[in-house]
Amino acid sequence: MNSRRDFLQKIAASALVMPLMPLAGWAARVNHYDGPVLKVAIMGLGSYGNRVAEAMKACVKAKLTGVISGTPAKIKDWQGRFGIPEKNCYNYDNFDQVKNNPDIDAVYITTPNALHHDQVIRIAAAGKQVICEKPMAVNAKEAQEMIDACKKAGVQLLVGYRMHFEPKTLEIIRMRNNGEFGKIMFFQGQCGFRIGDPTQWRLNKQLACGGAMMDIGIYAVNGARYMVGEEPVWVTAQETKTDPVKFKPGVDETIQFQLGFPGGAVASCLSTYNMNNLDRFFLNGEKGFAELWPSTGYGPIKGRTNKGELTQPHVTHQTVQMEEMAGILLEGKQPTVAVNGEEALKDLKIIDGIYQAAKTGQKVNLHL
Ligand code: NDP
């Protein structure tokens, strides 16, 4: 299947080659780094967990030290590939015991969406820092419960918003904050790909708790916020479904949505599992514009503004994300755009609003 995701994975695989260095190279860098290191266990050894683990080989501030998995054969494989000792390996029944493991500071949850809520709460109760993949939760109510549980346990909750550390994205945010585009008037976010295998969890309502919106549309939701630089106050949405067999009730195929911002800007966005060639952000202001295309794939991200092409170098998103998250968790660093549970809660309030607007045909007011 020649899907956008396959295409991105091929590009990303080649992009990974350069930043990834052999363990000897990593060790040499670590030897020159004498600061604190975040010891991370990954939960859910699937496609994205693998990507994060490979990318972390090039980190100096973060190191993979443990795994949590329901598949013993994968645990064996990862132990061999990443040198993980038996005492740092857990399954879904016994992972609360990470509580007593000083080799693990944080757990990075890369399981299907519906599982995040309970897994985050259990990791928080075990007293470990939590990093959770997007969508952090499946609705705003669950997101709030997760935030509350982490607060109560005194641990931080971060979300895998890798674009918040991407250099071209950050340059556009810097230029906007500097007034270089003037008053922001319009954002367009097109996010989608043609999904393959109909049996995968992404098309299973119980595990995905939605469809394209939860998986890829969330990039347009989140991107609208960090590109415009304001929080939306209303949403309208329209859903279309061309294949009700593949996309069962509760699993959205295509949703168009519009967001209104307090400064007068509007966003027009598309989320779909039924089209390729969609990965584009466009921001327009009274004095200039910015375009990212591709905008949220694994890279290289490409961008230009009215002043010319953006030339910031490609970085492996997950390497930089983990390096920066170690800085947040260990050194109290503040990212330019938040990557915490509250940030995810805002996205989920908007997504709740999008589903409500699509269902009722009514404009929904947002209170973020
Ligand atoms: P995969 O299906 O590739 O992996 C998910 C893993 O979760 C499985 O391999 C399995 O690992 C574990 N798991 C536990 N319970 C179940 C279950 N009931 N059904 C299926 N898997 C289960 O998914 P992805 O890695 O693509 O996605 C995981 C999460 O990461 C999602 O929330 C997704 O939205 C997010 N993601 C984020 C991306 C980003 O760019 N930030 C990109 C891709 C995904 P095990 O066998 O070890 O238990």
mmCIF file of C-alpha atoms in Angstrom, residues 95-354:
data_model
loop_
_atom_site.group_PDB
_atom_site.id
_atom_site.type_symbol
_atom_site.label_atom_id
_atom_site.label_comp_id
_atom_site.label_asym_id
_atom_site.label_seq_id
_atom_site.Cartn_x
_atom_site.Cartn_y
_atom_site.Cartn_z
ATOM 1 C CA PHE A 95 4.147 -2.957 35.669
ATOM 2 C CA ASP A 96 2.985 -1.214 38.861
ATOM 3 C CA GLN A 97 6.204 -2.676 40.304
ATOM 4 C CA VAL A 98 8.261 -0.061 38.412
ATOM 5 C CA LYS A 99 7.606 1.820 41.634
ATOM 6 C CA ASN A 100 10.502 -0.047 43.239
ATOM 7 C CA ASN A 101 12.898 0.199 40.288
ATOM 8 C CA PRO A 102 15.516 2.941 40.555
ATOM 9 C CA ASP A 103 16.610 2.216 36.954
ATOM 10 C CA ILE A 104 13.386 3.775 35.651
ATOM 11 C CA ASP A 105 12.571 7.486 36.097
ATOM 12 C CA ALA A 106 9.884 7.807 33.428
ATOM 13 C CA VAL A 107 7.586 5.592 31.387
ATOM 14 C CA TYR A 108 6.776 6.502 27.766
ATOM 15 C CA ILE A 109 3.359 5.083 26.814
ATOM 16 C CA THR A 110 3.045 4.144 23.121
ATOM 17 C CA THR A 111 -0.042 1.914 23.194
ATOM 18 C CA PRO A 112 -3.437 2.335 21.451
ATOM 19 C CA ASN A 113 -5.382 5.472 22.436
ATOM 20 C CA ALA A 114 -8.047 3.872 24.632
ATOM 21 C CA LEU A 115 -5.424 2.369 26.945
ATOM 22 C CA HIS A 116 -3.591 5.625 27.754
ATOM 23 C CA HIS A 117 -5.976 6.765 30.511
ATOM 24 C CA ASP A 118 -5.589 3.776 32.839
ATOM 25 C CA GLN A 119 -1.901 3.274 32.022
ATOM 26 C CA VAL A 120 -1.015 6.906 32.775
ATOM 27 C CA ILE A 121 -2.890 6.756 36.077
ATOM 28 C CA ARG A 122 -1.130 3.519 37.088
ATOM 29 C CA ILE A 123 2.323 4.887 36.210
ATOM 30 C CA ALA A 124 1.579 8.074 38.158
ATOM 31 C CA ALA A 125 0.511 5.978 41.155
ATOM 32 C CA ALA A 126 3.853 4.168 40.883
ATOM 33 C CA GLY A 127 5.538 7.549 41.332
ATOM 34 C CA LYS A 128 7.219 7.711 37.910
ATOM 35 C CA GLN A 129 7.208 10.606 35.431
ATOM 36 C CA VAL A 130 4.835 9.981 32.534
ATOM 37 C CA ILE A 131 5.284 10.626 28.833
ATOM 38 C CA CYS A 132 2.208 9.656 26.817
ATOM 39 C CA GLU A 133 1.599 9.538 23.090
ATOM 40 C CA LYS A 134 -1.043 11.620 21.341
ATOM 41 C CA PRO A 135 -3.985 11.616 21.627
ATOM 42 C CA MET A 136 -3.197 11.676 25.359
ATOM 43 C CA ALA A 137 -6.795 10.664 26.107
ATOM 44 C CA VAL A 138 -9.928 9.968 24.134
ATOM 45 C CA ASN A 139 -11.912 12.926 25.489
ATOM 46 C CA ALA A 140 -11.496 15.939 27.760
ATOM 47 C CA LYS A 141 -13.009 14.206 30.795
ATOM 48 C CA GLU A 142 -10.406 11.432 30.701
ATOM 49 C CA ALA A 143 -7.637 13.970 30.059
ATOM 50 C CA GLN A 144 -8.624 15.921 33.169
ATOM 51 C CA GLU A 145 -8.630 12.729 35.267
ATOM 52 C CA MET A 146 -5.119 11.907 34.049
ATOM 53 C CA ILE A 147 -3.863 15.405 34.844
ATOM 54 C CA ASP A 148 -5.419 15.219 38.316
ATOM 55 C CA ALA A 149 -3.881 11.789 38.992
ATOM 56 C CA CYS A 150 -0.398 13.012 38.030
ATOM 57 C CA LYS A 151 -0.769 16.136 40.172
ATOM 58 C CA LYS A 152 -1.905 14.061 43.132
ATOM 59 C CA ALA A 153 1.055 11.717 42.709
ATOM 60 C CA GLY A 154 3.487 14.614 42.312
ATOM 61 C CA VAL A 155 4.728 13.495 38.890
ATOM 62 C CA GLN A 156 4.831 15.341 35.591
ATOM 63 C CA LEU A 157 2.730 14.375 32.581
ATOM 64 C CA LEU A 158 4.223 15.114 29.152
ATOM 65 C CA VAL A 159 2.754 14.323 25.730
ATOM 66 C CA GLY A 160 4.638 13.320 22.572
ATOM 67 C CA TYR A 161 4.065 16.589 20.708
ATOM 68 C CA ARG A 162 7.267 16.202 18.684
ATOM 69 C CA MET A 163 6.505 19.158 16.357
ATOM 70 C CA HIS A 164 6.860 21.514 19.322
ATOM 71 C CA PHE A 165 10.616 20.975 19.074
ATOM 72 C CA GLU A 166 10.928 21.045 15.267
ATOM 73 C CA PRO A 167 13.240 23.869 14.084
ATOM 74 C CA LYS A 168 11.261 25.200 11.082
ATOM 75 C CA THR A 169 8.041 25.150 13.108
ATOM 76 C CA LEU A 170 9.787 27.035 15.904
ATOM 77 C CA GLU A 171 11.165 29.588 13.423
ATOM 78 C CA ILE A 172 7.657 30.361 12.166
ATOM 79 C CA ILE A 173 6.459 30.764 15.754
ATOM 80 C CA ARG A 174 9.402 33.102 16.440
ATOM 81 C CA MET A 175 8.640 35.191 13.347
ATOM 82 C CA ARG A 176 4.946 35.389 14.238
ATOM 83 C CA ASN A 177 5.725 36.431 17.813
ATOM 84 C CA ASN A 178 8.065 39.050 16.362
ATOM 85 C CA GLY A 179 5.165 40.478 14.348
ATOM 86 C CA GLU A 180 6.745 39.572 10.999
ATOM 87 C CA PHE A 181 3.462 38.267 9.544
ATOM 88 C CA GLY A 182 1.412 41.100 11.012
ATOM 89 C CA LYS A 183 -2.030 40.372 12.406
ATOM 90 C CA ILE A 184 -2.840 36.705 11.830
ATOM 91 C CA MET A 185 -5.941 36.250 9.684
ATOM 92 C CA PHE A 186 -6.086 32.632 8.504
ATOM 93 C CA PHE A 187 -4.721 29.129 9.033
ATOM 94 C CA GLN A 188 -5.237 26.087 6.875
ATOM 95 C CA GLY A 189 -4.321 22.595 8.121
ATOM 96 C CA GLN A 190 -4.627 19.578 5.849
ATOM 97 C CA CYS A 191 -3.842 16.316 7.604
ATOM 98 C CA GLY A 192 -4.545 12.858 6.292
ATOM 99 C CA PHE A 193 -3.474 9.698 4.564
ATOM 100 C CA ARG A 194 -5.222 6.732 3.009
ATOM 101 C CA ILE A 195 -5.314 4.064 5.714
ATOM 102 C CA GLY A 196 -4.689 0.417 4.802
ATOM 103 C CA ASP A 197 -5.462 -2.774 6.748
ATOM 104 C CA PRO A 198 -9.120 -2.579 7.899
ATOM 105 C CA THR A 199 -8.409 -4.874 10.873
ATOM 106 C CA GLN A 200 -5.882 -2.582 12.582
ATOM 107 C CA TRP A 201 -6.690 -1.016 15.975
ATOM 108 C CA ARG A 202 -6.833 2.472 14.400
ATOM 109 C CA LEU A 203 -10.137 1.437 12.790
ATOM 110 C CA ASN A 204 -11.464 -0.274 15.928
ATOM 111 C CA LYS A 205 -13.775 2.022 17.861
ATOM 112 C CA GLN A 206 -12.993 0.368 21.203
ATOM 113 C CA LEU A 207 -9.229 0.957 20.901
ATOM 114 C CA ALA A 208 -9.029 4.107 18.760
ATOM 115 C CA CYS A 209 -12.132 5.856 20.195
ATOM 116 C CA GLY A 210 -12.545 7.735 16.924
ATOM 117 C CA GLY A 211 -10.909 7.631 13.531
ATOM 118 C CA ALA A 212 -8.715 9.976 11.519
ATOM 119 C CA MET A 213 -9.402 12.867 13.904
ATOM 120 C CA MET A 214 -7.814 11.101 16.889
ATOM 121 C CA ASP A 215 -4.831 9.939 14.863
ATOM 122 C CA ILE A 216 -3.943 12.582 12.290
ATOM 123 C CA GLY A 217 -6.581 15.331 12.521
ATOM 124 C CA ILE A 218 -5.188 16.140 15.963
ATOM 125 C CA TYR A 219 -2.121 17.577 14.195
ATOM 126 C CA ALA A 220 -4.329 20.188 12.517
ATOM 127 C CA VAL A 221 -6.069 20.925 15.835
ATOM 128 C CA ASN A 222 -2.798 21.346 17.696
ATOM 129 C CA GLY A 223 -1.093 23.049 14.730
ATOM 130 C CA ALA A 224 -3.876 25.630 14.393
ATOM 131 C CA ARG A 225 -3.182 26.627 18.005
ATOM 132 C CA TYR A 226 0.598 26.894 17.786
ATOM 133 C CA MET A 227 0.607 28.503 14.336
ATOM 134 C CA VAL A 228 -2.062 31.134 15.104
ATOM 135 C CA GLY A 229 -0.762 31.569 18.658
ATOM 136 C CA GLU A 230 -4.212 31.873 20.249
ATOM 137 C CA GLU A 231 -6.820 29.523 21.699
ATOM 138 C CA PRO A 232 -9.969 29.046 19.588
ATOM 139 C CA VAL A 233 -13.360 30.142 20.927
ATOM 140 C CA TRP A 234 -15.709 28.299 18.565
ATOM 141 C CA VAL A 235 -15.773 25.341 16.201
ATOM 142 C CA THR A 236 -17.979 24.150 13.343
ATOM 143 C CA ALA A 237 -17.520 20.774 11.630
ATOM 144 C CA GLN A 238 -18.850 18.579 8.833
ATOM 145 C CA GLU A 239 -18.316 14.834 8.460
ATOM 146 C CA THR A 240 -18.359 12.796 5.258
ATOM 147 C CA LYS A 241 -18.094 9.019 4.979
ATOM 148 C CA THR A 242 -17.630 7.233 1.649
ATOM 149 C CA ASP A 243 -16.928 3.753 3.039
ATOM 150 C CA PRO A 244 -19.197 2.830 5.970
ATOM 151 C CA VAL A 245 -17.936 -0.759 5.944
ATOM 152 C CA LYS A 246 -14.309 0.177 6.579
ATOM 153 C CA PHE A 247 -15.209 3.167 8.767
ATOM 154 C CA LYS A 248 -17.793 1.819 11.213
ATOM 155 C CA PRO A 249 -20.022 4.069 13.361
ATOM 156 C CA GLY A 250 -17.811 6.037 15.734
ATOM 157 C CA VAL A 251 -14.770 5.802 13.434
ATOM 158 C CA ASP A 252 -14.531 9.004 11.392
ATOM 159 C CA GLU A 253 -13.187 8.865 7.862
ATOM 160 C CA THR A 254 -13.188 12.553 6.872
ATOM 161 C CA ILE A 255 -14.042 15.639 8.912
ATOM 162 C CA GLN A 256 -13.658 19.251 7.841
ATOM 163 C CA PHE A 257 -13.661 21.729 10.691
ATOM 164 C CA GLN A 258 -13.334 25.432 11.213
ATOM 165 C CA LEU A 259 -12.049 27.240 14.290
ATOM 166 C CA GLY A 260 -12.577 30.848 15.285
ATOM 167 C CA PHE A 261 -9.946 32.736 17.288
ATOM 168 C CA PRO A 262 -10.444 35.740 19.582
ATOM 169 C CA GLY A 263 -8.258 38.018 17.405
ATOM 170 C CA GLY A 264 -10.519 37.401 14.410
ATOM 171 C CA ALA A 265 -8.444 34.704 12.669
ATOM 172 C CA VAL A 266 -10.203 31.615 11.346
ATOM 173 C CA ALA A 267 -8.806 28.141 10.678
ATOM 174 C CA SER A 268 -10.070 25.776 7.999
ATOM 175 C CA CYS A 269 -8.907 22.196 8.466
ATOM 176 C CA LEU A 270 -9.267 18.748 6.970
ATOM 177 C CA SER A 271 -8.758 15.418 8.746
ATOM 178 C CA THR A 272 -9.011 12.244 6.685
ATOM 179 C CA TYR A 273 -8.133 8.561 6.426
ATOM 180 C CA ASN A 274 -9.147 8.533 2.764
ATOM 181 C CA MET A 275 -6.621 10.689 0.850
ATOM 182 C CA ASN A 276 -2.869 10.871 0.440
ATOM 183 C CA ASN A 277 -0.737 13.961 -0.263
ATOM 184 C CA LEU A 278 -2.151 15.859 2.702
ATOM 185 C CA ASP A 279 0.379 17.186 5.189
ATOM 186 C CA ARG A 280 0.296 20.943 4.834
ATOM 187 C CA PHE A 281 -0.003 24.013 7.056
ATOM 188 C CA PHE A 282 -0.546 27.516 5.728
ATOM 189 C CA LEU A 283 -0.613 30.640 7.887
ATOM 190 C CA ASN A 284 -1.597 34.013 6.516
ATOM 191 C CA GLY A 285 -1.238 37.406 8.156
ATOM 192 C CA GLU A 286 -1.718 40.998 7.081
ATOM 193 C CA LYS A 287 2.005 41.385 6.333
ATOM 194 C CA GLY A 288 3.125 37.916 5.288
ATOM 195 C CA PHE A 289 2.601 34.165 5.185
ATOM 196 C CA ALA A 290 4.220 30.878 6.207
ATOM 197 C CA GLU A 291 3.837 27.448 4.689
ATOM 198 C CA LEU A 292 4.995 24.050 5.957
ATOM 199 C CA TRP A 293 4.683 21.209 3.452
ATOM 200 C CA PRO A 294 5.256 18.553 4.679
ATOM 201 C CA SER A 295 4.261 19.980 8.018
ATOM 202 C CA THR A 296 4.043 17.155 10.574
ATOM 203 C CA GLY A 297 5.512 13.981 9.031
ATOM 204 C CA TYR A 298 8.769 12.574 10.356
ATOM 205 C CA GLY A 299 10.675 14.874 8.051
ATOM 206 C CA PRO A 300 12.488 16.506 6.556
ATOM 207 C CA ILE A 301 9.893 19.220 7.131
ATOM 208 C CA LYS A 302 9.947 21.825 4.369
ATOM 209 C CA GLY A 303 8.844 25.406 4.762
ATOM 210 C CA ARG A 304 8.863 28.885 3.339
ATOM 211 C CA THR A 305 7.573 32.294 4.252
ATOM 212 C CA ASN A 306 7.053 35.486 2.248
ATOM 213 C CA LYS A 307 10.735 36.159 3.076
ATOM 214 C CA GLY A 308 11.987 32.939 1.475
ATOM 215 C CA GLU A 309 12.738 29.304 2.148
ATOM 216 C CA LEU A 310 13.284 28.081 5.706
ATOM 217 C CA THR A 311 16.730 26.515 5.969
ATOM 218 C CA GLN A 312 16.890 25.145 9.522
ATOM 219 C CA PRO A 313 18.484 21.664 9.394
ATOM 220 C CA HIS A 314 16.493 18.447 9.678
ATOM 221 C CA VAL A 315 16.643 16.788 13.062
ATOM 222 C CA THR A 316 15.270 13.400 14.080
ATOM 223 C CA HIS A 317 12.136 14.579 15.861
ATOM 224 C CA GLN A 318 12.063 11.861 18.487
ATOM 225 C CA THR A 319 15.738 12.364 19.421
ATOM 226 C CA VAL A 320 15.262 16.082 20.004
ATOM 227 C CA GLN A 321 11.950 15.514 21.759
ATOM 228 C CA MET A 322 13.480 13.068 24.245
ATOM 229 C CA GLU A 323 16.521 15.288 24.811
ATOM 230 C CA GLU A 324 14.233 18.264 25.503
ATOM 231 C CA MET A 325 11.832 16.242 27.646
ATOM 232 C CA ALA A 326 14.779 15.102 29.769
ATOM 233 C CA GLY A 327 15.602 18.798 30.178
ATOM 234 C CA ILE A 328 12.013 19.515 31.264
ATOM 235 C CA LEU A 329 11.804 16.604 33.700
ATOM 236 C CA LEU A 330 15.296 16.792 35.164
ATOM 237 C CA GLU A 331 16.237 20.468 34.887
ATOM 238 C CA GLY A 332 12.875 22.268 34.849
ATOM 239 C CA LYS A 333 13.397 23.588 31.305
ATOM 240 C CA GLN A 334 10.402 25.364 29.745
ATOM 241 C CA PRO A 335 9.628 24.535 26.094
ATOM 242 C CA THR A 336 8.530 27.314 23.688
ATOM 243 C CA VAL A 337 5.211 25.514 23.180
ATOM 244 C CA ALA A 338 3.930 23.455 26.123
ATOM 245 C CA VAL A 339 4.022 19.648 25.930
ATOM 246 C CA ASN A 340 2.180 18.921 29.174
ATOM 247 C CA GLY A 341 -1.168 17.373 30.049
ATOM 248 C CA GLU A 342 -2.906 20.768 30.041
ATOM 249 C CA GLU A 343 -1.807 21.287 26.430
ATOM 250 C CA ALA A 344 -3.354 17.924 25.494
ATOM 251 C CA LEU A 345 -6.527 18.745 27.435
ATOM 252 C CA LYS A 346 -7.034 21.802 25.207
ATOM 253 C CA ASP A 347 -6.749 19.654 22.063
ATOM 254 C CA LEU A 348 -9.231 17.158 23.494
ATOM 255 C CA LYS A 349 -11.723 19.892 24.401
ATOM 256 C CA ILE A 350 -11.533 21.027 20.771
ATOM 257 C CA ILE A 351 -11.904 17.454 19.478
ATOM 258 C CA ASP A 352 -14.942 16.932 21.751
ATOM 259 C CA GLY A 353 -16.306 20.143 20.209
ATOM 260 C CA ILE A 354 -15.548 18.970 16.655
#
